[in-house]
Coordinates of N, CA and C in Angstrom, one line a residue:
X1 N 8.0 70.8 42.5 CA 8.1 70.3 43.9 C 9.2 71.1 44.7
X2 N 8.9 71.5 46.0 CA 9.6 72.2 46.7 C 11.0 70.9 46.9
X3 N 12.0 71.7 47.6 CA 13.3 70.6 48.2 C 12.4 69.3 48.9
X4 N 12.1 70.3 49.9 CA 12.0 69.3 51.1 C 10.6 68.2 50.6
X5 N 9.6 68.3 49.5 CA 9.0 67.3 49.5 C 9.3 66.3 48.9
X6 N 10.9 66.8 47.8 CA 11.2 65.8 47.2 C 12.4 64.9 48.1
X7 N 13.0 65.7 49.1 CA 13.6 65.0 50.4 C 12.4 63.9 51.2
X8 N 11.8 64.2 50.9 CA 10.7 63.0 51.6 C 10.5 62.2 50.9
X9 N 10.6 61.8 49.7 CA 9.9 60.8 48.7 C 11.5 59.9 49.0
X10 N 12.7 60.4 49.5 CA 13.5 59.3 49.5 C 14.4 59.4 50.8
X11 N 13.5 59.8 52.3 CA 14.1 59.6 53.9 C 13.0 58.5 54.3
X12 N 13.8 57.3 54.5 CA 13.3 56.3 55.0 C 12.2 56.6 56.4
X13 N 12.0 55.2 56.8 CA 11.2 55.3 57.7 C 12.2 55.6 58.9
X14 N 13.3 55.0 58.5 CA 14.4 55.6 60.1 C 15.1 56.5 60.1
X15 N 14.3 57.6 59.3 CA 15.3 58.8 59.2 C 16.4 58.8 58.1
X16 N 17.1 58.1 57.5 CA 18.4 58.3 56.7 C 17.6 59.0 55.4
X17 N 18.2 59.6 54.5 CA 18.1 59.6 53.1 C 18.5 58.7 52.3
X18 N 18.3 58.1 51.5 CA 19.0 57.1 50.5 C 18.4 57.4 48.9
X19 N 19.2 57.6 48.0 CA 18.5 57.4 46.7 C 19.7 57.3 46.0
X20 N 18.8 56.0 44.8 CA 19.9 54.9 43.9 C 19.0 55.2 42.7
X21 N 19.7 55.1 41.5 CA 18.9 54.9 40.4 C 19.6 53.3 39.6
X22 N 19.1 52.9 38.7 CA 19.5 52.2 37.9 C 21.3 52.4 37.2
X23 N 21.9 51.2 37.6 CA 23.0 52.1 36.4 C 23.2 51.2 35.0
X24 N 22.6 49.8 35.2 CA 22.8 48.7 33.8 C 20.9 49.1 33.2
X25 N 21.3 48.9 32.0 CA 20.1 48.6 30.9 C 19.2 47.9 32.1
X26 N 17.6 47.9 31.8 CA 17.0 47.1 32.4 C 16.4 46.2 31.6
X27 N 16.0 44.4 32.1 CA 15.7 43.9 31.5 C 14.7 43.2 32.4
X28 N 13.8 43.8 31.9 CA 12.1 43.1 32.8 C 11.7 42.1 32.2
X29 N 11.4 41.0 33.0 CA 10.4 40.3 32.6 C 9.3 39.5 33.6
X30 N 8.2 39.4 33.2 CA 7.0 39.1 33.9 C 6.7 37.7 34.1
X31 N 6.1 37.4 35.0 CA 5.4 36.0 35.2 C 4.5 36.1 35.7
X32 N 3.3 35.0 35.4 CA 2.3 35.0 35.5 C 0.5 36.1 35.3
X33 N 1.6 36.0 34.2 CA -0.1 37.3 33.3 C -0.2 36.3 32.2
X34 N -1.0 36.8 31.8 CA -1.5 37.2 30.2 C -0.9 37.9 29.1
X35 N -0.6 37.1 27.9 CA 0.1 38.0 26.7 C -0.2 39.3 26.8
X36 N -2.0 39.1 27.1 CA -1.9 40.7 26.9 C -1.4 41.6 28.0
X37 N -1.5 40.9 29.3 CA -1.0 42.2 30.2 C 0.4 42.4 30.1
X38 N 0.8 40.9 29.9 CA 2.4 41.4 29.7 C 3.3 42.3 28.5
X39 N 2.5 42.5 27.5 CA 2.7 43.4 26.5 C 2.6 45.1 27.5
X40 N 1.3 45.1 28.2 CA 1.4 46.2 28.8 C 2.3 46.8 30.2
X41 N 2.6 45.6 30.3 CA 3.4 45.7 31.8 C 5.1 46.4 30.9
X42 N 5.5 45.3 29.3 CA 7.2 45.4 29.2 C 6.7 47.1 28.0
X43 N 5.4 47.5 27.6 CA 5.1 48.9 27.3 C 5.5 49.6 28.9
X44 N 4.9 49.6 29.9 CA 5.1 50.4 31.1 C 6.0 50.7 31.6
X45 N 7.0 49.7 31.4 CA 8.6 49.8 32.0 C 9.7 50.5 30.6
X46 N 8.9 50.4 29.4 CA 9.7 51.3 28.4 C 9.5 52.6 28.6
X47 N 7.8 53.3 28.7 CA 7.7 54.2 28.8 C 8.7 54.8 29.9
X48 N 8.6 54.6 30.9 CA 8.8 55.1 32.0 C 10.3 55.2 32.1
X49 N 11.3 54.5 31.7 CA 12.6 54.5 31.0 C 13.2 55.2 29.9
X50 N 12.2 55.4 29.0 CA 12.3 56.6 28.0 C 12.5 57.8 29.1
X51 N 11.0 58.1 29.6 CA 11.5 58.8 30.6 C 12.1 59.8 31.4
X52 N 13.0 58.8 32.1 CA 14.2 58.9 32.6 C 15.6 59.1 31.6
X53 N 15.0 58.9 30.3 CA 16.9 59.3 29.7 C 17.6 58.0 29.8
X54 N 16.8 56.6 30.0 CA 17.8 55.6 30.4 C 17.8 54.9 29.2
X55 N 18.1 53.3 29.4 CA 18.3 52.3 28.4 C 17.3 50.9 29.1
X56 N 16.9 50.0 28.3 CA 16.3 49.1 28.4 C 17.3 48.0 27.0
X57 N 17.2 46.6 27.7 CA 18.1 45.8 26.7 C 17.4 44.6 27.0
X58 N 17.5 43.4 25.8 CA 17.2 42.2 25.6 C 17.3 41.3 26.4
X59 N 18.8 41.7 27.2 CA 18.9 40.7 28.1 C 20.7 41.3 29.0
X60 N 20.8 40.9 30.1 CA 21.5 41.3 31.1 C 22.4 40.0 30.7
X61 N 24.2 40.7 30.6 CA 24.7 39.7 30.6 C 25.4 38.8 32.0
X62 N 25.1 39.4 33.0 CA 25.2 38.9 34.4 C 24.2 37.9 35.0
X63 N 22.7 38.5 34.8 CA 21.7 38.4 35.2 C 20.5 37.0 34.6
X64 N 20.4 37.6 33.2 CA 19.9 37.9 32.4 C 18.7 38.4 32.0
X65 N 17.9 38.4 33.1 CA 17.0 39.5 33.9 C 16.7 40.0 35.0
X66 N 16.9 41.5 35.0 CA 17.3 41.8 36.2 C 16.1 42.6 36.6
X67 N 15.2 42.6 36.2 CA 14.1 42.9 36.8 C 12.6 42.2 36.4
X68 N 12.5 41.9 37.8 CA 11.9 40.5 38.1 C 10.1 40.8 38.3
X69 N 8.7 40.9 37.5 CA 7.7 40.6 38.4 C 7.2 39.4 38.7
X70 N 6.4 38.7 39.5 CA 6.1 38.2 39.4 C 4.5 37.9 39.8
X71 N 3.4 37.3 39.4 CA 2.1 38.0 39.8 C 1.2 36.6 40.2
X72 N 1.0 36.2 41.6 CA 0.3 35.0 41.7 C -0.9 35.5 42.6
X73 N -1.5 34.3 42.9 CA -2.9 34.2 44.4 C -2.4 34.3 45.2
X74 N -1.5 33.6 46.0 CA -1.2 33.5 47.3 C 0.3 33.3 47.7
X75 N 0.8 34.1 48.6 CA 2.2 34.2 48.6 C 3.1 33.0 48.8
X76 N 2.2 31.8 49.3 CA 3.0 30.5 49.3 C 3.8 30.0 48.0
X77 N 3.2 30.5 47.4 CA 3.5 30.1 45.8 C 4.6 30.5 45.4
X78 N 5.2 31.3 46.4 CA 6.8 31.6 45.5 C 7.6 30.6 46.1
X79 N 7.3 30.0 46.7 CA 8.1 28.7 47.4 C 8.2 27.9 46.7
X80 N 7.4 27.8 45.7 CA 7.6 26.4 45.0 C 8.0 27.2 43.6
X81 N 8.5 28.8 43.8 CA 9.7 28.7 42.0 C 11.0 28.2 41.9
X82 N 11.4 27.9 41.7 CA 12.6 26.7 40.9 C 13.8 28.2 41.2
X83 N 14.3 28.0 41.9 CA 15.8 28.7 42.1 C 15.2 30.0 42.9
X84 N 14.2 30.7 43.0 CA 13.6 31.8 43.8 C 14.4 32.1 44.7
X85 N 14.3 31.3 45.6 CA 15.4 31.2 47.1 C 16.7 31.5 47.1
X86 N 17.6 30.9 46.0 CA 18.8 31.4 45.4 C 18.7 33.0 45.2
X87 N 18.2 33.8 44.5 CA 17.8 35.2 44.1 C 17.6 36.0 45.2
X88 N 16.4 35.3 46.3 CA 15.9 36.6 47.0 C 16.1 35.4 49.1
X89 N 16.8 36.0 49.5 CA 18.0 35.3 50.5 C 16.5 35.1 51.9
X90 N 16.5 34.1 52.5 CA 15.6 34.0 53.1 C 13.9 34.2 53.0
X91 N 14.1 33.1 51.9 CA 12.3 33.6 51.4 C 11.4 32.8 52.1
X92 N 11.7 32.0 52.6 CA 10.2 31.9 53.6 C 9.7 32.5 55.0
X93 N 10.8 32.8 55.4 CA 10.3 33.7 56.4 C 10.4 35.3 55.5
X94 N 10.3 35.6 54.9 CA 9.6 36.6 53.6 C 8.3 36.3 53.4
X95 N 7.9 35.3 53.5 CA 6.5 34.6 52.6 C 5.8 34.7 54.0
X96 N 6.2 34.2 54.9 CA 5.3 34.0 56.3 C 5.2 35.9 56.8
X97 N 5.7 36.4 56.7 CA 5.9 37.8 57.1 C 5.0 38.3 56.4
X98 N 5.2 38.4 55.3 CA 4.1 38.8 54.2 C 2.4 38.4 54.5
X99 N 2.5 36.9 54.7 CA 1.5 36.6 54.7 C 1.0 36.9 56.3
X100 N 1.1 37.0 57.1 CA 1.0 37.7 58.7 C 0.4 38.9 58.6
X101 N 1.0 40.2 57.5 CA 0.7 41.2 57.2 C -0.4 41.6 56.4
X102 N -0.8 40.4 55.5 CA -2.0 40.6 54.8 C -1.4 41.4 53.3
X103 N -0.4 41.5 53.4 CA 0.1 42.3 52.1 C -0.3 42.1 50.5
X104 N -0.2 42.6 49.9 CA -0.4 42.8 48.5 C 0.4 43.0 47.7
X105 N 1.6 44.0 47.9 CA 2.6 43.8 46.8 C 3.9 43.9 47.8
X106 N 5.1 43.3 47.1 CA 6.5 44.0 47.8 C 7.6 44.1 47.0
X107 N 8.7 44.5 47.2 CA 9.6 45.0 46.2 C 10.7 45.0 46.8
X108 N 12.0 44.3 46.2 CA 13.0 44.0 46.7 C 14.5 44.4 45.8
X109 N 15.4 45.1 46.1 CA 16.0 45.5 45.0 C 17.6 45.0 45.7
X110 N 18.7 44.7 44.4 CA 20.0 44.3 45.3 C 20.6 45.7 44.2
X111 N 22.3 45.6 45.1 CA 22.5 46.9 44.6 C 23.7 47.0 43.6
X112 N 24.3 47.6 42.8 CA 26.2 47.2 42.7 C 27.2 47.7 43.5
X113 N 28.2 48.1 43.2 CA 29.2 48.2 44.2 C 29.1 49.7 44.8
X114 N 28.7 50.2 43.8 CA 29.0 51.4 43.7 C 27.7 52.1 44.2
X115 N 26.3 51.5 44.4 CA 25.1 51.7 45.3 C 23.9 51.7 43.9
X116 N 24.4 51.6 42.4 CA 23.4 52.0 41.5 C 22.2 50.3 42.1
X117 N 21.3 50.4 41.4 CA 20.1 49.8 41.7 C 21.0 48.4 40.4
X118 N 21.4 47.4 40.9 CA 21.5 46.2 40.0 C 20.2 45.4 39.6
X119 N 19.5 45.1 40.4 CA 18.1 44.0 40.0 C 17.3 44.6 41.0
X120 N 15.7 44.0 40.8 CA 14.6 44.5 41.4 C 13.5 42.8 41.2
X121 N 13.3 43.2 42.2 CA 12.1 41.7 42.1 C 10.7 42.7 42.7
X122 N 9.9 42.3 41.9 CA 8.4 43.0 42.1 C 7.1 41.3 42.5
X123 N 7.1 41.5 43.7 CA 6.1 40.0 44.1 C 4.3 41.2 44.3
X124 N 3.6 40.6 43.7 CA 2.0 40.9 43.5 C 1.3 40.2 44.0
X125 N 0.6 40.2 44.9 CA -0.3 38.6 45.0 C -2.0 39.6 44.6
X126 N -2.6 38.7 43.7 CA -3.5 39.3 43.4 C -4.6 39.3 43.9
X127 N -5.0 39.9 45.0 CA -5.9 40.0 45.8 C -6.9 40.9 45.3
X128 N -8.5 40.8 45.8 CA -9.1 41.7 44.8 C -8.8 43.5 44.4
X129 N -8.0 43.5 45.6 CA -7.7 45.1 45.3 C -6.5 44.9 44.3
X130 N -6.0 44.5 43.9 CA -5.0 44.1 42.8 C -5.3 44.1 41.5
X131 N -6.9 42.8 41.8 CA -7.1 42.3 40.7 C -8.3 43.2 40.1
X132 N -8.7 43.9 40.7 CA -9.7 44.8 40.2 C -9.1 46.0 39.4
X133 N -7.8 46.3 39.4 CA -7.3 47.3 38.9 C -7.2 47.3 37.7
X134 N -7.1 48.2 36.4 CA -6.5 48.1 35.0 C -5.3 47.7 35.2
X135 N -5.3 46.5 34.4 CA -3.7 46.4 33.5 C -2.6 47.3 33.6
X136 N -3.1 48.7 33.0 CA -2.3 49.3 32.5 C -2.0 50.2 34.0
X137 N -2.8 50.8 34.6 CA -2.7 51.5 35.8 C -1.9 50.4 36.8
X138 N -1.9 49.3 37.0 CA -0.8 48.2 37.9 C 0.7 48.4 37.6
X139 N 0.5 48.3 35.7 CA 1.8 47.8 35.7 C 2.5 49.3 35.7
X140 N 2.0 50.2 35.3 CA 2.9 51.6 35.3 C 3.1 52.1 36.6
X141 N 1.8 51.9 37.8 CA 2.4 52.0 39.4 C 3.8 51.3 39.7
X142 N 3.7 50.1 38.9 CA 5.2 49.1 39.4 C 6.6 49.6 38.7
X143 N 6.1 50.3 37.2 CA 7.3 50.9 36.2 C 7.9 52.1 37.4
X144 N 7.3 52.7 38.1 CA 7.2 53.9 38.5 C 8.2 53.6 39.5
X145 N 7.5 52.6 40.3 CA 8.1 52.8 41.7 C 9.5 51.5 41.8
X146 N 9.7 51.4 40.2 CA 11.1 50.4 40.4 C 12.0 51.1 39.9
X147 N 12.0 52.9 39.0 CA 12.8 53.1 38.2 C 13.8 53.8 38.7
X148 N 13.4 54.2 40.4 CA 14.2 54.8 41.5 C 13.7 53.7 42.8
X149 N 15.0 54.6 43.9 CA 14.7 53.6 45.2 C 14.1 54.9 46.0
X150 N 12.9 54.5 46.0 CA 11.6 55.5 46.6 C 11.8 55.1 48.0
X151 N 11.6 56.1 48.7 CA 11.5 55.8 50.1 C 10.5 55.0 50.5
X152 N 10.4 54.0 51.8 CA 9.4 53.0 51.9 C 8.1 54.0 52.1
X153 N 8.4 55.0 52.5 CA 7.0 55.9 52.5 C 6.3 56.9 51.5
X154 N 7.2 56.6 50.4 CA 6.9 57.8 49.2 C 5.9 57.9 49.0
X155 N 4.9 56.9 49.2 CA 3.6 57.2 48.1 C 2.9 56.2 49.5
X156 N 3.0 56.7 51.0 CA 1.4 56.4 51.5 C 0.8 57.4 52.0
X157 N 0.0 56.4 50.8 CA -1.9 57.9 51.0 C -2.1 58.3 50.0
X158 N -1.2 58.2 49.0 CA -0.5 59.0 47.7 C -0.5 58.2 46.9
X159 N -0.7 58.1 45.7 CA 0.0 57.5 44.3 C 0.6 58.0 43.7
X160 N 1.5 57.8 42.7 CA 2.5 58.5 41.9 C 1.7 58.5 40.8
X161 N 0.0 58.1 40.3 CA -0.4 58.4 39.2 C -1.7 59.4 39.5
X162 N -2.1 59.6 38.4 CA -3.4 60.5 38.4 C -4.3 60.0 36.7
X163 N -5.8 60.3 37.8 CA -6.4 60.0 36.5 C -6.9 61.3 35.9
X164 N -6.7 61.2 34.5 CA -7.2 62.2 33.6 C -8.1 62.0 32.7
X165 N -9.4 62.1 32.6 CA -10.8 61.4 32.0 C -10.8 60.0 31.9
X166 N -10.7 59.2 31.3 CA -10.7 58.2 31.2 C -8.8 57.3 31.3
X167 N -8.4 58.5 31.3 CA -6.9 57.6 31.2 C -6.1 57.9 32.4
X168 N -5.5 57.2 33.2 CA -4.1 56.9 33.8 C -3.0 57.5 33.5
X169 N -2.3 58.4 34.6 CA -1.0 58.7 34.0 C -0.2 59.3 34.9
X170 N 1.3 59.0 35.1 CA 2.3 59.4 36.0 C 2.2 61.1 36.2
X171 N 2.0 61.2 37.5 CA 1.7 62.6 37.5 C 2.8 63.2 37.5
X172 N 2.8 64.8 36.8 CA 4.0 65.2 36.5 C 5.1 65.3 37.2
X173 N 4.7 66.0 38.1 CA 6.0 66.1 39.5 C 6.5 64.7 39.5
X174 N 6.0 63.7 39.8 CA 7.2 62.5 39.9 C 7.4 62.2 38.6
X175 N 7.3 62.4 37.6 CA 8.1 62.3 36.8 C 8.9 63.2 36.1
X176 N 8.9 64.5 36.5 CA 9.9 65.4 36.7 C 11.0 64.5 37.5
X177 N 10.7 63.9 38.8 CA 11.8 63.7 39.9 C 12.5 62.5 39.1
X178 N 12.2 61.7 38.6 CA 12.4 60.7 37.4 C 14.0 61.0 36.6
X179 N 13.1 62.1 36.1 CA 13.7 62.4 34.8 C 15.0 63.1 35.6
X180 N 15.2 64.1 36.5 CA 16.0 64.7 37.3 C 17.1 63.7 37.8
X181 N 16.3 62.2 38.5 CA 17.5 61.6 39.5 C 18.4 60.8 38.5
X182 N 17.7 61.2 36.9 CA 18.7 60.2 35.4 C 19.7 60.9 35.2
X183 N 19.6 62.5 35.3 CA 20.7 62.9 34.8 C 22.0 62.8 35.7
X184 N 22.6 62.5 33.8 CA 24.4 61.8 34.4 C 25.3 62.5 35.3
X185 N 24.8 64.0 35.2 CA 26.2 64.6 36.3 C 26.0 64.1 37.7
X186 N 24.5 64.0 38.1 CA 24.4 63.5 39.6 C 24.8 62.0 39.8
X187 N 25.0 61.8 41.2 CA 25.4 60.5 41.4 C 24.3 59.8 41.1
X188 N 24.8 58.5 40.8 CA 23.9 56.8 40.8 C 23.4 56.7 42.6
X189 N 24.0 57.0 43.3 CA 23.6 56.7 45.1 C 23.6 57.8 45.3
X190 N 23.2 58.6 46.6 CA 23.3 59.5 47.3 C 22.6 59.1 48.9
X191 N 23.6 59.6 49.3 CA 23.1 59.5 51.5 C 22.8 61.1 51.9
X192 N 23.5 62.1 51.1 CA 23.0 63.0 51.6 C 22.3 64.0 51.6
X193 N 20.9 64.3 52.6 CA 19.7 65.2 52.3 C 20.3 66.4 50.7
X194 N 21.3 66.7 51.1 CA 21.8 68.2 50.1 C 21.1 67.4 48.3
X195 N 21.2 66.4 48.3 CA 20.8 65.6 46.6 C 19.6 66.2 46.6
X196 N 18.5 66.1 47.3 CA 17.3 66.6 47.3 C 17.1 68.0 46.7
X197 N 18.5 68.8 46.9 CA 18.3 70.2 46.7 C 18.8 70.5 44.9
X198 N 19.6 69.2 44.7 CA 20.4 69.1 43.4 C 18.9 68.5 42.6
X199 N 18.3 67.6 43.0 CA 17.1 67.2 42.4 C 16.1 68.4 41.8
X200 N 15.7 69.2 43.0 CA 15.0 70.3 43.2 C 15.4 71.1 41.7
X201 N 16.3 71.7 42.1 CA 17.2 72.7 41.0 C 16.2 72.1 39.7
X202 N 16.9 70.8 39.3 CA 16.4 70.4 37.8 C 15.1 70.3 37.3
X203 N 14.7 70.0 38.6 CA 13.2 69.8 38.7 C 12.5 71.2 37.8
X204 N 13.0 72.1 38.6 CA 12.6 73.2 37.8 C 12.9 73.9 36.8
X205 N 14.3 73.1 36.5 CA 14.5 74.0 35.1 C 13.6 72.9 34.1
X206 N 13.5 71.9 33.9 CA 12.5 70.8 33.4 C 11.3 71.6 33.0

């Protein structure tokens, strides 16, 4: 990928640049699937962690999980989780906004001090374009687009996957940019467009 395309995958909608990667172990865990999807969902978020060069752990000793999906019908439904509101600050007018918009998924991340990505909440409402999808092609869209902070426009029009005969899979370029925004010499945060160029570089020796 050239600089500047990978400067787009993280300049917001109002112009700034911003990109954060993870800096603690991640510890995902799912609500409301099926053993089996959930097997495929905490496979997707390993893969895609491998990856990156990172770490994945049993459990967050602040948190205890710091990365959050959760997958229902109707977005009213997060209203009635037991402590939700505590976690994610103003959630019903989140829920009403959401639901105004007709939306389908959203993603909410808090940060540490220092800008790395601390926790991520992934909300799904399974609507048929959701629910018509493979398992494995959902949950690795969501591994993908939690393991950096992608610009709110990275991927419209676009997916970060590609199908190859019968199988699903992170297309290479973004996971070149992946594997690039892990390595330890660059910062955990960046504000300035120039990171894109430090991305770039690796990109290609990769």
């Amino acid at each position: 990928m050239e600089p500047g395309e990978i400067e787009a995958l993280f300049t917001r909608g109002d112009g700034d640049y911003l990109f954060a990667r993870w800096g603690r172990p991640i510890v995902p865990v799912v609500f409301g699937v099926d053993d089996a999807s959930l097997s495929v969902f905490k496979g997707a978020f390993e893969a895609v962690v491998v990856l990156a060069g990172h770490k994945m752990a049993e459990t967050d000793p602040e948190l205890g999980a710091n990365l959050m999906v959760f997958a229902f019908r109707e977005w009213g439904e997060l209203l009635e989780v037991k402590d939700l509101g505590r976690l994610v600050p103003e959630l019903p007018a989140l829920v009403a906004r959401l639901e105004a918009a007709g939306a389908n998924q959203y993603r909410i991340f808090r940060f540490e001090a220092s800008g790395a990505i601390k926790a991520a909440f992934v909300f799904l409402r399974m609507d048929a374009a959701l629910a018509g999808m493979e398992a494995e092609t959902l949950a690795l869209a969501q591994a993908v687009q939690t393991a950096l902070l992608w610009s709110d426009r990275a991927f419209d029009g676009t997916s970060p996957l590609a199908r190859v005969g019968e199988r699903v899979i992170l297309r290479p370029e973004i996971g070149a940019v992946i594997r690039a925004g892990y390595d330890p010499v660059l910062p955990v945060m960046a504000r300035d467009p120039s990171h894109a160029l430090r991305l770039a570089a690796r990109v290609r020796v990769g």
